[in-house]
PDB file of C-alpha atoms in Angstrom:
ATOM      1  CA  GLU R 222    -110.145  -6.503  21.117  1.00 93.00           C
ATOM      2  CA  VAL R 223    -109.797  -2.741  21.044  1.00 96.00           C
ATOM      3  CA  ARG R 224    -110.087  -0.857  17.757  1.00 96.00           C
ATOM      4  CA  VAL R 225    -108.201   2.452  17.680  1.00 96.00           C
ATOM      5  CA  GLU R 226    -108.265   5.038  14.904  1.00 95.00           C
ATOM      6  CA  LEU R 227    -104.854   6.716  14.650  1.00 95.00           C
ATOM      7  CA  LEU R 228    -103.687   9.543  12.446  1.00 94.00           C
ATOM      8  CA  SER R 229    -101.665   7.950   9.648  1.00 95.00           C
ATOM      9  CA  SER R 230     -98.617   9.995  10.721  1.00 93.00           C
ATOM     10  CA  ASP R 231     -98.817   8.275  14.140  1.00 93.00           C
ATOM     11  CA  ALA R 232     -99.779   4.841  12.799  1.00 95.00           C
ATOM     12  CA  VAL R 233     -96.512   4.494  10.856  1.00 95.00           C
ATOM     13  CA  LYS R 234     -94.718   4.307  14.229  1.00 94.00           C
ATOM     14  CA  VAL R 235     -96.898   1.454  15.518  1.00 96.00           C
ATOM     15  CA  LYS R 236     -95.915  -2.162  14.868  1.00 97.00           C
ATOM     16  CA  LYS R 237     -97.419  -5.563  15.551  1.00 97.00           C
ATOM     17  CA  GLY R 238     -96.465  -6.789  19.044  1.00 97.00           C
ATOM     18  CA  MET R 239     -96.058  -3.301  20.597  1.00 97.00           C
ATOM     19  CA  THR R 240     -97.330  -2.697  24.098  1.00 97.00           C
ATOM     20  CA  VAL R 241    -100.474  -0.593  24.540  1.00 97.00           C
ATOM     21  CA  LEU R 242    -101.651   1.020  27.780  1.00 97.00           C
ATOM     22  CA  PHE R 243    -105.394   1.633  28.115  1.00 97.00           C
ATOM     23  CA  LYS R 244    -106.319   4.510  30.404  1.00 96.00           C
ATOM     24  CA  ARG R 245    -109.486   6.375  31.374  1.00 95.00           C
ATOM     25  CA  TRP R 246    -111.631   3.359  30.566  1.00 94.00           C
ATOM     26  CA  GLY R 247    -113.917   3.794  33.570  1.00 91.00           C
ATOM     27  CA  GLY R 248    -112.341   1.277  35.902  1.00 89.00           C
ATOM     28  CA  ASP R 249    -109.452   1.424  38.316  1.00 88.00           C
ATOM     29  CA  GLY R 250    -105.894   1.554  37.026  1.00 92.00           C
ATOM     30  CA  THR R 251    -104.387   1.036  33.614  1.00 96.00           C
ATOM     31  CA  LEU R 252    -105.046  -1.969  31.418  1.00 97.00           C
ATOM     32  CA  THR R 253    -102.338  -3.474  29.224  1.00 97.00           C
ATOM     33  CA  GLY R 254    -102.529  -4.780  25.701  1.00 97.00           C
ATOM     34  CA  VAL R 255    -100.569  -5.703  22.622  1.00 98.00           C
ATOM     35  CA  VAL R 256    -100.980  -4.595  19.002  1.00 98.00           C
ATOM     36  CA  ARG R 257    -102.352  -7.400  16.827  1.00 98.00           C
ATOM     37  CA  ILE R 258    -102.902  -5.597  13.505  1.00 97.00           C
ATOM     38  CA  VAL R 259    -102.067  -2.269  11.909  1.00 97.00           C
ATOM     39  CA  GLU R 260    -104.450  -2.112   8.956  1.00 96.00           C
ATOM     40  CA  PRO R 261    -102.595  -1.581   5.656  1.00 95.00           C
ATOM     41  CA  ALA R 262    -105.133   0.925   4.273  1.00 94.00           C
ATOM     42  CA  GLY R 263    -106.086   4.305   5.646  1.00 94.00           C
ATOM     43  CA  PHE R 264    -109.352   6.199   5.349  1.00 96.00           C
ATOM     44  CA  THR R 265    -110.386   9.834   5.432  1.00 95.00           C
ATOM     45  CA  LYS R 266    -112.326  11.153   8.408  1.00 94.00           C
ATOM     46  CA  VAL R 267    -113.427  14.701   9.157  1.00 93.00           C
ATOM     47  CA  SER R 268    -112.303  15.920  12.596  1.00 89.00           C
ATOM     48  CA  SER R 269    -114.537  17.833  15.001  1.00 90.00           C
ATOM     49  CA  LEU R 270    -112.865  20.997  13.663  1.00 93.00           C
ATOM     50  CA  GLY R 271    -113.874  20.135  10.100  1.00 93.00           C
ATOM     51  CA  VAL R 272    -110.398  19.072   8.965  1.00 93.00           C
ATOM     52  CA  GLU R 273    -110.031  16.026   6.729  1.00 94.00           C
ATOM     53  CA  GLU R 274    -107.557  13.586   8.298  1.00 94.00           C
ATOM     54  CA  GLN R 275    -106.102  10.316   7.128  1.00 95.00           C
ATOM     55  CA  ARG R 276    -106.725   7.625   9.734  1.00 96.00           C
ATOM     56  CA  VAL R 277    -105.549   4.045  10.130  1.00 97.00           C
ATOM     57  CA  LEU R 278    -107.279   1.362  12.169  1.00 97.00           C
ATOM     58  CA  VAL R 279    -105.104  -0.415  14.747  1.00 98.00           C
ATOM     59  CA  ILE R 280    -106.451  -3.490  16.516  1.00 98.00           C
ATOM     60  CA  ALA R 281    -105.026  -4.475  19.905  1.00 98.00           C
ATOM     61  CA  ASP R 282    -105.796  -7.284  22.325  1.00 97.00           C
ATOM     62  CA  ILE R 283    -106.221  -6.601  26.031  1.00 97.00           C
ATOM     63  CA  THR R 284    -103.703  -8.667  27.995  1.00 97.00           C
ATOM     64  CA  SER R 285    -104.800  -7.655  31.502  1.00 96.00           C
ATOM     65  CA  PRO R 286    -106.768 -10.335  33.382  1.00 96.00           C
ATOM     66  CA  PRO R 287    -110.375 -10.430  32.071  1.00 94.00           C
ATOM     67  CA  GLU R 288    -111.851  -9.993  35.544  1.00 93.00           C
ATOM     68  CA  THR R 289    -110.315  -6.502  35.740  1.00 92.00           C
ATOM     69  CA  TRP R 290    -112.036  -5.232  32.577  1.00 93.00           C
ATOM     70  CA  ARG R 291    -115.112  -7.456  32.199  1.00 89.00           C
ATOM     71  CA  ALA R 292    -117.453  -4.410  32.411  1.00 88.00           C
ATOM     72  CA  LEU R 293    -116.082  -2.983  29.145  1.00 90.00           C
ATOM     73  CA  GLY R 294    -118.457  -3.411  26.226  1.00 89.00           C
ATOM     74  CA  ASP R 295    -118.736  -2.822  22.518  1.00 90.00           C
ATOM     75  CA  GLY R 296    -118.108   0.825  21.567  1.00 90.00           C
ATOM     76  CA  TYR R 297    -116.953   1.893  25.043  1.00 93.00           C
ATOM     77  CA  ARG R 298    -114.533   4.799  25.315  1.00 93.00           C
ATOM     78  CA  LEU R 299    -110.924   4.562  26.487  1.00 95.00           C
ATOM     79  CA  GLU R 300    -107.561   6.131  25.753  1.00 96.00           C
ATOM     80  CA  ALA R 301    -104.899   4.020  24.064  1.00 96.00           C
ATOM     81  CA  HIS R 302    -101.248   4.898  24.646  1.00 95.00           C
ATOM     82  CA  PHE R 303     -98.836   3.043  22.351  1.00 96.00           C
ATOM     83  CA  VAL R 304     -95.323   2.420  23.668  1.00 94.00           C
ATOM     84  CA  VAL R 305     -93.288   3.235  20.549  1.00 90.00           C
ATOM     85  CA  TRP R 306     -89.974   3.592  22.383  1.00 91.00           C
ATOM     86  CA  GLU R 307     -88.684   2.974  25.899  1.00 90.00           C
ATOM     87  CA  ALA R 308     -85.358   2.778  27.677  1.00 91.00           C
ATOM     88  CA  LYS R 309     -84.013   2.680  31.211  1.00 90.00           C
ATOM     89  CA  ALA R 310     -82.152   5.581  32.849  1.00 91.00           C
ATOM     90  CA  VAL R 311     -83.000   8.265  30.295  1.00 94.00           C
ATOM     91  CA  LEU R 312     -81.990  11.854  30.986  1.00 96.00           C
ATOM     92  CA  GLN R 313     -85.000  13.924  29.998  1.00 95.00           C
ATOM     93  CA  VAL R 314     -86.296  17.462  30.339  1.00 97.00           C
ATOM     94  CA  PRO R 315     -89.740  19.000  29.918  1.00 97.00           C
ATOM     95  CA  ALA R 316     -90.382  19.951  26.297  1.00 96.00           C
ATOM     96  CA  GLY R 317     -91.110  23.496  27.481  1.00 96.00           C
ATOM     97  CA  ALA R 318     -87.449  23.953  28.424  1.00 97.00           C
ATOM     98  CA  LEU R 319     -86.229  23.440  24.844  1.00 97.00           C
ATOM     99  CA  PHE R 320     -86.002  25.989  22.068  1.00 96.00           C
ATOM    100  CA  ARG R 321     -84.407  26.139  18.647  1.00 94.00           C
ATOM    101  CA  SER R 322     -80.955  27.650  18.360  1.00 91.00           C
ATOM    102  CA  GLY R 323     -79.687  27.708  14.797  1.00 90.00           C
ATOM    103  CA  SER R 324     -80.327  24.259  13.374  1.00 92.00           C
ATOM    104  CA  GLY R 325     -80.184  22.563  16.782  1.00 94.00           C
ATOM    105  CA  TRP R 326     -81.741  22.621  20.230  1.00 97.00           C
ATOM    106  CA  ALA R 327     -80.825  24.570  23.346  1.00 97.00           C
ATOM    107  CA  ALA R 328     -81.975  25.182  26.907  1.00 97.00           C
ATOM    108  CA  PHE R 329     -81.066  27.428  29.809  1.00 97.00           C
ATOM    109  CA  VAL R 330     -79.853  25.997  33.107  1.00 97.00           C
ATOM    110  CA  GLU R 331     -79.638  27.808  36.420  1.00 96.00           C
ATOM    111  CA  GLN R 332     -76.067  28.028  37.642  1.00 95.00           C
ATOM    112  CA  ASN R 333     -75.154  30.169  40.680  1.00 94.00           C
ATOM    113  CA  GLY R 334     -78.138  32.465  40.160  1.00 95.00           C
ATOM    114  CA  LYS R 335     -77.448  33.004  36.461  1.00 96.00           C
ATOM    115  CA  ALA R 336     -79.048  31.562  33.326  1.00 97.00           C
ATOM    116  CA  ARG R 337     -76.519  29.604  31.290  1.00 97.00           C
ATOM    117  CA  LEU R 338     -77.198  28.680  27.661  1.00 97.00           C
ATOM    118  CA  ARG R 339     -76.552  25.052  26.729  1.00 96.00           C
ATOM    119  CA  THR R 340     -76.515  23.551  23.257  1.00 96.00           C
ATOM    120  CA  LEU R 341     -78.138  20.134  23.395  1.00 97.00           C
ATOM    121  CA  GLU R 342     -78.299  16.952  21.412  1.00 97.00           C
ATOM    122  CA  VAL R 343     -81.906  15.781  21.672  1.00 96.00           C
ATOM    123  CA  GLY R 344     -83.073  12.229  21.055  1.00 95.00           C
ATOM    124  CA  HIS R 345     -86.644  11.010  21.277  1.00 93.00           C
ATOM    125  CA  ARG R 346     -89.436  13.508  21.962  1.00 91.00           C
ATOM    126  CA  ASN R 347     -93.119  13.039  22.680  1.00 86.00           C
ATOM    127  CA  GLY R 348     -94.419  16.590  23.006  1.00 84.00           C
ATOM    128  CA  LEU R 349     -94.192  16.529  26.813  1.00 92.00           C
ATOM    129  CA  ALA R 350     -90.573  15.546  27.404  1.00 94.00           C
ATOM    130  CA  ALA R 351     -87.375  15.077  25.437  1.00 95.00           C
ATOM    131  CA  GLU R 352     -84.474  12.674  25.781  1.00 96.00           C
ATOM    132  CA  ILE R 353     -81.157  14.511  26.214  1.00 97.00           C
ATOM    133  CA  LEU R 354     -78.199  12.733  24.617  1.00 97.00           C
ATOM    134  CA  SER R 355     -75.616  15.414  25.436  1.00 96.00           C
ATOM    135  CA  GLY R 356     -75.287  18.947  26.773  1.00 96.00           C
ATOM    136  CA  LEU R 357     -76.812  18.441  30.231  1.00 97.00           C
ATOM    137  CA  THR R 358     -75.997  16.350  33.261  1.00 95.00           C
ATOM    138  CA  VAL R 359     -78.219  14.810  35.904  1.00 94.00           C
ATOM    139  CA  LYS R 360     -79.383  17.240  38.629  1.00 92.00           C
ATOM    140  CA  GLU R 361     -78.840  20.386  36.572  1.00 95.00           C
ATOM    141  CA  ARG R 362     -81.895  22.622  36.828  1.00 95.00           C
ATOM    142  CA  VAL R 363     -83.366  23.671  33.510  1.00 96.00           C
ATOM    143  CA  ILE R 364     -85.442  26.802  33.072  1.00 97.00           C
ATOM    144  CA  THR R 365     -88.828  26.019  31.569  1.00 96.00           C
ATOM    145  CA  HIS R 366     -90.656  28.349  29.205  1.00 95.00           C
ATOM    146  CA  PRO R 367     -87.874  30.946  28.867  1.00 94.00           C
ATOM    147  CA  ASP R 368     -88.993  34.161  27.178  1.00 91.00           C
ATOM    148  CA  ASP R 369     -87.068  36.222  24.628  1.00 91.00           C
ATOM    149  CA  SER R 370     -85.652  38.534  27.288  1.00 93.00           C
ATOM    150  CA  LEU R 371     -83.606  35.728  28.897  1.00 95.00           C
ATOM    151  CA  HIS R 372     -79.962  35.602  27.763  1.00 94.00           C
ATOM    152  CA  ASP R 373     -76.823  33.776  28.831  1.00 96.00           C
ATOM    153  CA  GLY R 374     -75.786  35.382  32.137  1.00 95.00           C
ATOM    154  CA  SER R 375     -79.200  36.855  33.012  1.00 96.00           C
ATOM    155  CA  PRO R 376     -79.903  36.736  36.748  1.00 95.00           C
ATOM    156  CA  VAL R 377     -82.511  34.098  37.725  1.00 95.00           C
ATOM    157  CA  ARG R 378     -83.994  32.706  40.894  1.00 89.00           C
ATOM    158  CA  PRO R 379     -86.145  29.630  41.547  1.00 84.00           C
ATOM    159  CA  ARG R 380     -89.889  30.025  42.069  1.00 81.00           C
TER     160      ARG R 380
END
């Protein structure tokens, strides 16, 4: 089994039976697993920055063949990635392309050498990428990390 301490705000998204991917464990490739238990009680732990955090223990079983991970031992380090949502054929953009516009989300796309403002409906986000439900189409080029000087109609060119 693998015991993972999650922030309580992340643990509420994890459910029994969810897929877990184990990375950076020291061996080749990614190991797979499944959540067995999300403990019902949290505990306080002080982070390396001195901040008190509420943590929850999640226990997962490794489902990869034992011969691939046999060298793992008690207390070994790895990274656990919980699959809390997945879908096929999702239109997504880098999170750095999005910004707040009023109460919603927006992004700039490049269109004929000009920046064009688009209002977007955003679905799931993970901090790195965001699902786009409406406002963009496949193959449109978004502008990442736009600064405050960029406006609708500003000239742009790819780098």
